[in-house]
Short mmCIF file of C-alpha atoms in Angstrom, two decimals:
data_model
loop_
_atom_site.label_atom_id
_atom_site.label_comp_id
_atom_site.label_asym_id
_atom_site.label_seq_id
_atom_site.Cartn_x
_atom_site.Cartn_y
_atom_site.Cartn_z
CA HIS S 1195 0.00 0.00 0.00
CA LEU S 1196 2.24 2.86 -1.33
CA PRO S 1197 1.29 6.46 -0.89
CA LEU S 1198 -0.70 8.00 -3.71
CA ALA S 1199 2.12 10.40 -4.72
CA VAL S 1200 4.60 7.52 -5.08
CA ARG S 1201 2.19 5.50 -7.20
CA VAL S 1202 1.55 8.50 -9.48
CA ALA S 1203 5.29 9.23 -9.88
CA ALA S 1204 6.04 5.60 -10.70
CA ALA S 1205 3.29 5.43 -13.29
CA ALA S 1206 4.28 8.68 -15.10
CA PRO S 1207 7.32 7.36 -17.09
CA ALA S 1208 5.36 4.32 -18.26
CA ALA S 1209 2.50 6.57 -19.35
CA ARG S 1210 4.87 8.90 -21.22
CA GLY S 1211 6.43 5.92 -22.96
CA ALA S 1212 3.01 4.62 -23.89
CA ARG S 1213 2.07 8.01 -25.28
CA ARG S 1214 5.33 8.17 -27.26
CA VAL S 1215 4.65 4.77 -28.77
CA GLY S 1216 1.02 5.49 -29.45
CA MET S 1217 1.62 8.99 -30.82
CA THR S 1218 4.46 8.21 -33.25
CA PRO S 1219 2.70 7.66 -36.63
CA ALA S 1220 5.80 8.22 -38.83
CA PRO S 1221 6.42 4.57 -39.70
CA ALA S 1222 2.76 3.96 -40.46
CA ARG S 1223 2.47 7.20 -42.48
CA GLY S 1224 5.64 6.37 -44.43
CA ARG S 1225 4.32 2.94 -45.27
CA GLY S 1226 1.04 4.53 -46.38
CA MET S 1227 2.74 7.04 -48.65
CA GLY S 1228 4.90 4.31 -50.19
CA THR S 1229 1.84 2.17 -50.82
CA ARG S 1230 -0.02 5.04 -52.46
CA LEU S 1231 2.98 5.90 -54.65
CA ALA S 1232 3.39 2.28 -55.74
CA LEU S 1233 -0.34 2.11 -56.51
CA SER S 1234 -0.19 5.33 -58.55
CA LEU S 1235 2.82 4.14 -60.55
CA SER S 1236 1.20 0.78 -61.15
CA THR S 1237 -1.99 2.47 -62.34
CA LEU S 1238 -0.01 4.77 -64.66
CA LEU S 1239 1.92 1.80 -66.05
CA VAL S 1240 -1.30 -0.12 -66.70
CA LEU S 1241 -2.87 2.91 -68.39
CA CYS S 1242 0.21 3.36 -70.61
CA LEU S 1243 0.16 -0.33 -71.48
CA LEU S 1244 -3.54 -0.18 -72.36
CA LEU S 1245 -2.96 2.96 -74.45
CA GLU S 1246 -0.03 1.29 -76.25
CA ILE S 1247 -2.20 -1.74 -77.03
CA GLY S 1248 -5.06 0.50 -78.13
CA LEU S 1249 -2.82 2.48 -80.49
CA ARG S 1250 -1.47 -0.68 -82.06
CA VAL S 1251 -4.95 -2.26 -82.43
CA ALA S 1252 -6.20 0.99 -84.02
CA GLY S 1253 -3.38 0.80 -86.54
CA VAL S 1254 -1.63 3.95 -85.29
CA SER S 1255 2.05 3.72 -86.08
CA VAL S 1256 4.72 6.36 -85.59
CA PRO S 1257 7.87 4.55 -86.65
CA SER S 1258 11.18 5.94 -85.47
CA TRP S 1259 13.98 5.71 -88.01
CA THR S 1260 16.60 8.03 -86.51
CA ARG S 1261 19.35 7.45 -83.97
CA PRO S 1262 22.21 9.42 -82.37
CA ASP S 1263 25.43 9.25 -84.38
CA PRO S 1264 28.89 10.00 -82.92
CA VAL S 1265 30.17 11.38 -86.25
CA LEU S 1266 27.20 13.30 -87.68
CA GLY S 1267 25.07 13.95 -84.61
CA TRP S 1268 22.27 11.73 -85.88
CA SER S 1269 21.62 9.32 -88.72
CA TYR S 1270 19.03 6.82 -89.96
CA VAL S 1271 18.53 3.38 -88.44
CA PRO S 1272 19.55 0.65 -90.93
CA GLY S 1273 16.57 -1.47 -91.89
CA ALA S 1274 13.99 0.81 -90.22
CA VAL S 1275 10.59 1.24 -91.84
CA TYR S 1276 9.59 4.85 -92.51
CA ARG S 1277 6.30 6.58 -93.28
CA PHE S 1278 6.81 10.24 -94.09
CA ALA S 1279 4.09 12.91 -94.11
CA ALA S 1280 5.30 15.99 -95.96
CA ALA S 1281 4.99 19.38 -94.24
CA GLU S 1282 3.85 20.94 -97.53
CA PRO S 1283 0.05 20.61 -98.08
CA CYS S 1284 0.52 19.29 -101.60
CA PRO S 1285 -1.70 16.51 -103.01
CA GLY S 1286 0.01 13.13 -103.09
CA TRP S 1287 3.13 14.25 -101.24
CA GLY S 1288 4.67 11.79 -98.77
CA SER S 1289 6.35 8.42 -98.98
CA SER S 1290 6.99 5.15 -97.20
CA GLY S 1291 9.62 2.47 -97.45
CA ARG S 1292 12.66 1.04 -95.69
CA ILE S 1293 16.01 2.57 -94.82
CA ASN S 1294 18.65 0.37 -96.42
CA ALA S 1295 21.20 -1.80 -94.61
CA HIS S 1296 23.76 1.04 -94.57
CA GLY S 1297 21.38 3.67 -93.22
CA LEU S 1298 20.51 5.45 -96.49
CA ARG S 1299 17.18 6.23 -98.11
CA ASP S 1300 17.89 3.94 -101.06
CA ARG S 1301 17.69 0.35 -102.12
CA ASP S 1302 20.35 -1.93 -100.65
CA ILE S 1303 23.67 -1.23 -102.36
CA ASP S 1304 26.92 -3.05 -101.57
CA TYR S 1305 30.04 -1.10 -100.80
CA ALA S 1306 31.86 -3.10 -103.46
CA ARG S 1307 31.22 -1.81 -106.96
CA ALA S 1308 30.29 -4.36 -109.62
CA PRO S 1309 32.57 -4.57 -112.70
CA GLY S 1310 31.41 -2.37 -115.56
CA THR S 1311 29.49 -0.05 -113.23
CA PHE S 1312 29.98 3.71 -113.07
CA ARG S 1313 28.98 4.79 -109.58
CA ILE S 1314 27.88 8.29 -108.54
CA LEU S 1315 27.60 9.16 -104.85
CA ALA S 1316 24.98 11.91 -104.39
CA LEU S 1317 25.44 14.06 -101.28
CA GLY S 1318 22.90 16.61 -100.09
CA ASP S 1319 20.14 17.51 -97.67
CA SER S 1320 16.37 16.94 -97.84
CA TYR S 1321 16.31 18.00 -101.52
CA THR S 1322 18.47 14.96 -102.28
CA GLU S 1323 16.89 12.62 -99.74
CA GLY S 1324 13.49 13.48 -101.24
CA PHE S 1325 11.14 11.99 -98.63
CA GLN S 1326 8.39 14.19 -100.09
CA LEU S 1327 8.14 11.78 -103.05
CA PRO S 1328 8.54 8.04 -103.69
CA LEU S 1329 12.19 7.10 -104.11
CA GLU S 1330 11.99 6.47 -107.86
CA GLN S 1331 10.65 10.00 -108.44
CA THR S 1332 13.61 11.73 -106.77
CA TRP S 1333 16.27 13.38 -108.90
CA THR S 1334 18.88 10.78 -107.93
CA LYS S 1335 16.88 7.85 -109.32
CA ARG S 1336 15.68 9.83 -112.30
CA LEU S 1337 19.33 10.66 -113.07
CA GLU S 1338 20.24 6.99 -112.78
CA ALA S 1339 17.49 6.06 -115.25
CA LEU S 1340 18.53 8.78 -117.71
CA LEU S 1341 22.19 7.70 -117.67
CA ASN S 1342 21.32 4.03 -118.12
CA ALA S 1343 19.11 4.98 -121.08
CA ARG S 1344 22.31 6.05 -122.87
CA ARG S 1345 23.14 2.35 -123.36
CA ASP S 1346 26.85 3.08 -123.73
CA GLY S 1347 27.96 -0.33 -122.46
CA ARG S 1348 28.17 0.65 -118.81
CA SER S 1349 25.76 0.35 -115.93
CA TYR S 1350 25.17 3.49 -113.86
CA GLU S 1351 24.39 3.60 -110.15
CA VAL S 1352 23.44 6.77 -108.28
CA VAL S 1353 23.66 6.24 -104.51
CA ASN S 1354 21.28 8.52 -102.61
CA ALA S 1355 23.26 9.65 -99.56
CA GLY S 1356 21.05 12.67 -98.85
CA ARG S 1357 19.77 13.36 -95.33
CA SER S 1358 17.53 16.09 -93.96
CA GLY S 1359 19.42 18.94 -92.31
CA MET S 1360 22.81 18.05 -93.76
CA GLY S 1361 25.04 21.02 -94.40
CA THR S 1362 28.39 20.96 -96.17
CA THR S 1363 30.15 20.03 -92.91
CA ALA S 1364 28.03 16.91 -92.39
CA GLU S 1365 28.34 15.97 -96.07
CA CYS S 1366 32.13 16.26 -95.90
CA LEU S 1367 32.33 14.16 -92.73
CA PHE S 1368 29.93 11.59 -94.17
CA TYR S 1369 32.17 11.19 -97.20
CA GLU S 1370 35.35 10.88 -95.13
CA HIS S 1371 33.89 8.27 -92.74
CA GLU S 1372 31.37 6.41 -94.89
CA GLY S 1373 30.90 7.67 -98.44
CA ARG S 1374 34.32 6.72 -99.76
CA ARG S 1375 33.58 3.08 -98.85
CA TYR S 1376 31.28 2.97 -101.90
CA HIS S 1377 34.32 3.58 -104.19
CA PRO S 1378 32.47 6.14 -106.34
CA ASP S 1379 33.76 7.26 -109.71
CA LEU S 1380 32.10 10.63 -109.19
CA VAL S 1381 30.84 12.48 -106.11
CA LEU S 1382 28.03 14.94 -106.76
CA LEU S 1383 27.00 17.44 -104.08
CA LEU S 1384 23.67 19.26 -104.38
CA PHE S 1385 24.20 22.56 -102.55
CA ILE S 1386 21.13 24.43 -101.24
CA PRO S 1387 21.60 28.02 -99.93
CA ASN S 1388 20.46 27.15 -96.40
CA ASP S 1389 23.53 24.91 -96.17
CA VAL S 1390 25.50 28.07 -95.39
CA ALA S 1391 23.59 28.56 -92.13
CA ASP S 1392 23.76 24.82 -91.35
CA ASN S 1393 27.56 25.06 -91.44
CA SER S 1394 27.68 27.87 -88.87
CA ARG S 1395 27.16 27.36 -85.15
CA ALA S 1396 26.15 31.04 -84.94
CA LEU S 1397 23.42 30.76 -87.61
CA ALA S 1398 22.13 27.19 -87.23
CA LEU S 1399 18.71 26.60 -85.63
CA PRO S 1400 18.81 26.47 -81.82
CA MET S 1401 17.57 22.85 -81.81
CA ALA S 1402 20.26 21.71 -84.28
CA TYR S 1403 23.14 19.69 -82.91
CA GLY S 1404 26.12 17.95 -84.37
CA PRO S 1405 29.73 18.68 -85.34
CA TYR S 1406 30.94 22.03 -86.65
CA PHE S 1407 34.13 23.13 -88.35
CA ARG S 1408 35.75 26.40 -87.40
CA LEU S 1409 38.56 28.23 -89.15
CA GLU S 1410 41.82 28.65 -87.27
CA GLY S 1411 43.78 30.79 -89.67
CA SER S 1412 43.49 28.91 -92.95
CA ALA S 1413 43.05 25.49 -91.29
CA LEU S 1414 39.82 23.76 -90.39
CA ALA S 1415 39.37 22.52 -86.82
CA LEU S 1416 36.54 20.14 -85.93
CA ASP S 1417 34.35 20.80 -82.88
CA GLU S 1418 32.71 17.55 -81.71
CA SER S 1419 31.58 18.79 -78.31
CA PHE S 1420 27.99 17.74 -79.09
CA ARG S 1421 28.99 14.22 -77.95
CA GLU S 1422 29.24 15.52 -74.38
CA SER S 1423 25.98 17.45 -74.45
CA ARG S 1424 22.96 16.51 -72.37
CA GLY S 1425 20.77 16.45 -75.48
CA TYR S 1426 22.97 13.83 -77.15
CA HIS S 1427 22.97 11.60 -74.07
CA VAL S 1428 19.19 11.94 -73.62
CA ARG S 1429 18.63 10.99 -77.26
CA THR S 1430 20.93 8.01 -76.83
CA LEU S 1431 18.91 6.82 -73.83
CA LEU S 1432 15.52 7.39 -75.49
CA THR S 1433 16.28 5.76 -78.85
CA PRO S 1434 15.56 2.14 -77.74
CA ALA S 1435 12.24 3.27 -76.17
CA LYS S 1436 11.29 5.15 -79.35
CA ARG S 1437 11.95 2.06 -81.42
CA ALA S 1438 9.99 -0.23 -79.06
CA SER S 1439 6.95 1.90 -78.19
CA VAL S 1440 4.39 3.65 -80.39
CA LEU S 1441 3.30 5.75 -77.41
CA VAL S 1442 6.82 6.97 -76.62
CA SER S 1443 7.57 7.71 -80.26
CA LEU S 1444 4.27 9.56 -80.69
CA THR S 1445 4.82 11.62 -77.53
CA LEU S 1446 8.38 12.61 -78.49
CA ARG S 1447 7.35 13.51 -82.02
CA ALA S 1448 4.56 15.73 -80.71
CA GLY S 1449 7.09 17.43 -78.43
CA ASN S 1450 9.47 18.03 -81.34
CA GLU S 1451 6.68 19.49 -83.47
CA LEU S 1452 5.76 21.88 -80.67
CA ALA S 1453 9.40 22.86 -80.14
CA ALA S 1454 10.23 23.44 -83.82
CA PRO S 1455 8.13 26.61 -84.30
CA ARG S 1456 9.58 28.07 -81.10
CA ALA S 1457 13.10 27.33 -82.32
CA GLN S 1458 12.32 28.95 -85.66
CA ARG S 1459 10.95 32.06 -83.95
CA ALA S 1460 13.93 32.22 -81.59
CA SER S 1461 16.31 31.93 -84.52
CA SER S 1462 14.64 34.73 -86.48
CA SER S 1463 14.52 37.13 -83.51
CA ALA S 1464 17.67 36.28 -81.60
CA GLY S 1465 19.65 39.34 -80.56
CA ASP S 1466 21.50 41.23 -83.25
CA GLY S 1467 22.66 38.13 -85.13
CA GLY S 1468 26.24 38.91 -84.35
CA VAL S 1469 26.33 42.14 -86.36
CA ALA S 1470 28.91 44.12 -84.46
CA ALA S 1471 28.48 47.79 -83.70
CA GLY S 1472 29.91 49.77 -86.56
CA ASP S 1473 29.74 46.78 -88.93
CA ASP S 1474 29.57 48.27 -92.42
CA ALA S 1475 26.87 45.74 -93.35
CA GLY S 1476 24.59 46.73 -90.49
CA ALA S 1477 22.72 49.47 -92.34
CA ALA S 1478 22.18 47.33 -95.43
CA ALA S 1479 20.83 44.42 -93.40
CA CYS S 1480 18.64 46.37 -90.98
CA ALA S 1481 15.39 45.41 -92.75
CA LEU S 1482 16.19 41.70 -92.55
CA ALA S 1483 16.06 39.45 -89.50
CA PRO S 1484 19.61 38.38 -88.53
CA ALA S 1485 18.87 34.72 -89.29
CA ASP S 1486 16.98 35.40 -92.55
CA GLU S 1487 18.54 33.48 -95.42
CA ALA S 1488 17.98 36.51 -97.66
CA ASN S 1489 21.04 38.07 -96.00
CA LEU S 1490 23.06 35.89 -98.38
CA TRP S 1491 21.96 38.01 -101.33
CA LEU S 1492 22.81 41.39 -99.88
CA PRO S 1493 25.71 43.12 -101.65
CA ASP S 1494 27.61 43.04 -98.36
CA PRO S 1495 26.07 40.50 -95.93
CA PRO S 1496 26.34 40.87 -92.13
CA ARG S 1497 29.51 39.48 -90.57
CA PRO S 1498 28.05 36.10 -89.45
CA TRP S 1499 26.94 35.37 -93.00
CA ARG S 1500 30.27 36.45 -94.48
CA ASP S 1501 32.07 34.21 -92.00
CA ALA S 1502 29.72 31.32 -92.80
CA LEU S 1503 30.35 31.72 -96.53
CA THR S 1504 34.13 31.72 -95.98
CA LEU S 1505 33.82 28.61 -93.82
CA THR S 1506 31.62 26.89 -96.42
CA GLN S 1507 34.22 27.54 -99.11
CA ALA S 1508 36.93 25.97 -96.94
CA VAL S 1509 34.82 22.87 -96.28
CA LEU S 1510 34.10 22.52 -100.01
CA ARG S 1511 37.85 22.64 -100.72
CA ARG S 1512 38.45 19.93 -98.11
CA LEU S 1513 35.75 17.69 -99.62
CA ASP S 1514 37.04 18.27 -103.15
CA ALA S 1515 40.57 17.33 -102.04
CA ALA S 1516 39.34 14.16 -100.30
CA VAL S 1517 37.39 13.04 -103.37
CA ARG S 1518 40.33 13.73 -105.70
CA SER S 1519 42.72 11.86 -103.40
CA ASP S 1520 40.51 8.79 -103.84
CA GLY S 1521 40.80 9.05 -107.61
CA ALA S 1522 37.24 10.27 -108.19
CA ARG S 1523 35.76 13.45 -109.67
CA PHE S 1524 33.86 16.03 -107.64
CA VAL S 1525 30.91 17.95 -109.10
CA LEU S 1526 29.15 20.81 -107.32
CA VAL S 1527 25.51 21.36 -108.30
CA GLU S 1528 24.03 24.59 -106.97
CA GLY S 1529 20.34 24.14 -106.19
CA THR S 1530 17.45 26.55 -105.94
CA THR S 1531 14.95 28.15 -103.58
CA ARG S 1532 11.55 29.54 -104.58
CA MET S 1533 12.74 33.12 -104.01
CA GLN S 1534 15.38 32.66 -106.72
CA VAL S 1535 13.23 31.18 -109.47
CA GLN S 1536 9.48 31.72 -108.98
CA PRO S 1537 8.50 35.02 -110.72
CA ARG S 1538 6.07 36.25 -108.04
CA ALA S 1539 8.47 35.37 -105.21
CA MET S 1540 11.37 37.08 -107.01
CA GLU S 1541 9.32 40.23 -107.57
CA ARG S 1542 8.15 40.26 -103.94
CA ALA S 1543 11.72 39.86 -102.62
CA ARG S 1544 13.10 42.64 -104.80
CA ARG S 1545 10.23 44.96 -103.93
CA GLN S 1546 10.76 44.44 -100.20
CA HIS S 1547 14.58 44.57 -100.41
CA PRO S 1548 15.71 46.34 -103.61
CA SER S 1549 19.39 45.71 -102.83
CA LEU S 1550 19.10 41.92 -103.03
CA ASP S 1551 21.11 40.23 -105.80
CA LEU S 1552 19.50 36.80 -106.27
CA ASP S 1553 22.41 35.63 -108.44
CA ARG S 1554 25.17 36.63 -106.05
CA VAL S 1555 25.88 33.31 -104.30
CA HIS S 1556 25.51 30.95 -107.21
CA GLY S 1557 28.60 30.52 -109.35
CA TYR S 1558 30.55 32.28 -106.60
CA LEU S 1559 30.94 29.20 -104.40
CA GLY S 1560 32.21 26.99 -107.18
CA SER S 1561 34.63 29.45 -108.73
CA VAL S 1562 36.10 30.67 -105.44
CA ALA S 1563 36.06 27.46 -103.40
CA LEU S 1564 37.15 24.94 -105.99
CA GLY S 1565 39.25 27.03 -108.34
CA GLU S 1566 39.72 27.17 -112.08
CA GLY S 1567 38.42 24.20 -114.04
CA ALA S 1568 36.09 22.97 -111.29
CA LEU S 1569 32.94 21.17 -112.42
CA ASP S 1570 30.14 23.41 -111.19
CA LEU S 1571 26.54 23.41 -112.45
CA ASP S 1572 24.22 26.27 -111.47
CA LEU S 1573 20.56 25.17 -111.68
CA VAL S 1574 19.13 28.64 -110.95
CA PRO S 1575 19.00 29.98 -114.54
CA ILE S 1576 17.62 26.64 -115.77
CA PHE S 1577 14.84 26.60 -113.16
CA ARG S 1578 14.17 30.32 -113.60
CA ALA S 1579 13.65 29.97 -117.36
CA ARG S 1580 11.27 27.03 -116.87
CA ALA S 1581 9.33 28.73 -114.06
CA ALA S 1582 8.80 31.83 -116.22
CA ARG S 1583 6.43 29.83 -118.43
CA GLY S 1584 4.07 29.56 -115.47
CA ASP S 1585 2.43 26.23 -116.31
CA ILE S 1586 4.03 24.06 -113.60
CA ALA S 1587 5.27 24.41 -110.02
CA LEU S 1588 8.91 23.49 -109.53
CA HIS S 1589 8.79 24.13 -105.78
CA GLY S 1590 5.81 23.06 -103.68
CA CYS S 1591 2.42 23.28 -105.41
CA ALA S 1592 -0.38 25.71 -106.24
CA GLN S 1593 -1.98 25.02 -102.84
CA ASN S 1594 0.95 26.61 -100.97
CA ASP S 1595 1.99 29.25 -103.52
CA GLU S 1596 4.81 27.04 -104.78
CA ASP S 1597 6.70 27.13 -101.49
CA GLY S 1598 8.82 24.24 -100.23
CA HIS S 1599 10.90 21.42 -101.64
CA TRP S 1600 11.13 20.47 -105.28
CA SER S 1601 7.98 19.03 -106.79
CA ARG S 1602 7.94 16.02 -109.12
CA ASP S 1603 8.55 18.44 -112.00
CA GLY S 1604 11.39 20.06 -110.07
CA HIS S 1605 13.11 16.70 -109.48
CA ALA S 1606 12.61 15.77 -113.13
CA LEU S 1607 14.07 19.07 -114.38
CA ALA S 1608 17.07 18.79 -112.04
CA ALA S 1609 17.78 15.20 -113.17
CA THR S 1610 17.65 16.17 -116.85
CA ALA S 1611 19.90 19.21 -116.36
CA ILE S 1612 22.45 17.21 -114.35
CA ALA S 1613 22.49 14.36 -116.88
CA ASP S 1614 23.07 16.80 -119.74
CA PHE S 1615 25.84 18.56 -117.81
CA LEU S 1616 27.66 15.35 -116.86
CA THR S 1617 27.56 14.21 -120.47
CA SER S 1618 28.66 17.51 -122.02
CA SER S 1619 31.37 18.26 -119.44
CA GLY S 1620 33.15 14.94 -119.88
CA ALA S 1621 32.58 14.01 -116.23
CA LEU S 1622 31.50 10.51 -117.25
CA GLU S 1623 34.68 9.81 -119.18
CA PRO S 1624 37.45 7.65 -117.61
#
């Protein structure tokens, strides 16, 4: 029979301990949060799986045919199936098929050249790749058919090594690492004016990535820092998921389509485009956005465009030297844009910017970069003369005011002009 005070004092620690045990919900709350998180993730996974199955059952397919590339930044997946919807709203535009075993938009072609075959390696960007049309309607395959129709005792092959977004830098590196393995007799490069911007880190689109040359004195130095970029590593990690999942591929493509217009806007409104204070070209270029390709046709372009042109010439000389060292011929074909050949577009450009010289760049690259005696075909006057008749669209179609890539008629005209030039220039002779 202890006194009441003693009994109360003895019971107090036990009561406090009981309260501590009973009032400590952390472990139970932690287990509850973990359970809810696991349930949410499981539900999300099931929903994604059901959506993936639903997309496949519905016949929705967004094939991925690109992959990161340590040399070029990105390339096509060998053997991948493609279905291409053209950005231009032109009837019948688009194509489908399979990337060949070497990662080109072409039929399978061995590196080894068959006896009696004259092989042409065609380098270029989306104008050469030609996803807007079936493969056989592109200028490369039309050229092949025209040359074989000569029936001169040889077989002609034209290898389509075009790829969207390729500038002269990527084309040069492709030849050095891959193109020369085809042992071509002739290397033909289709040059499009936007290649100048593609070659320049300062002028390229913000979302573009890959290697760049820079001039150090008269020498070219290669910048391959893209390999260490976060974007390159993310793309490397996501590529297997893109290939395996329609949902992932569809989501990433939607994200790219949303990002592209923003990148275009950022490019056209970014800062002062590198035009330094006191630059003598500043006044002439003030009416043009710094990233506008029309800067190329100013009498004295802003400094970034002058630097990009000088760099492009140096890269062309390097490619020409590499091709010649392999015992092949190099031919530069200067392509066209609507602004250079379509009468209404030409008139509009000259009215808005009277100082533009739409013939300035063409002929200049070949004569300056490659020197006397270089094989250089300028398609601009040929396309301009045909467009003046007004009965066909060489770029785009009537539905989009003839804006965009070459049409079927454009590819056909280019193939005919190139075939005639190669024959008349002696480029096909031993």
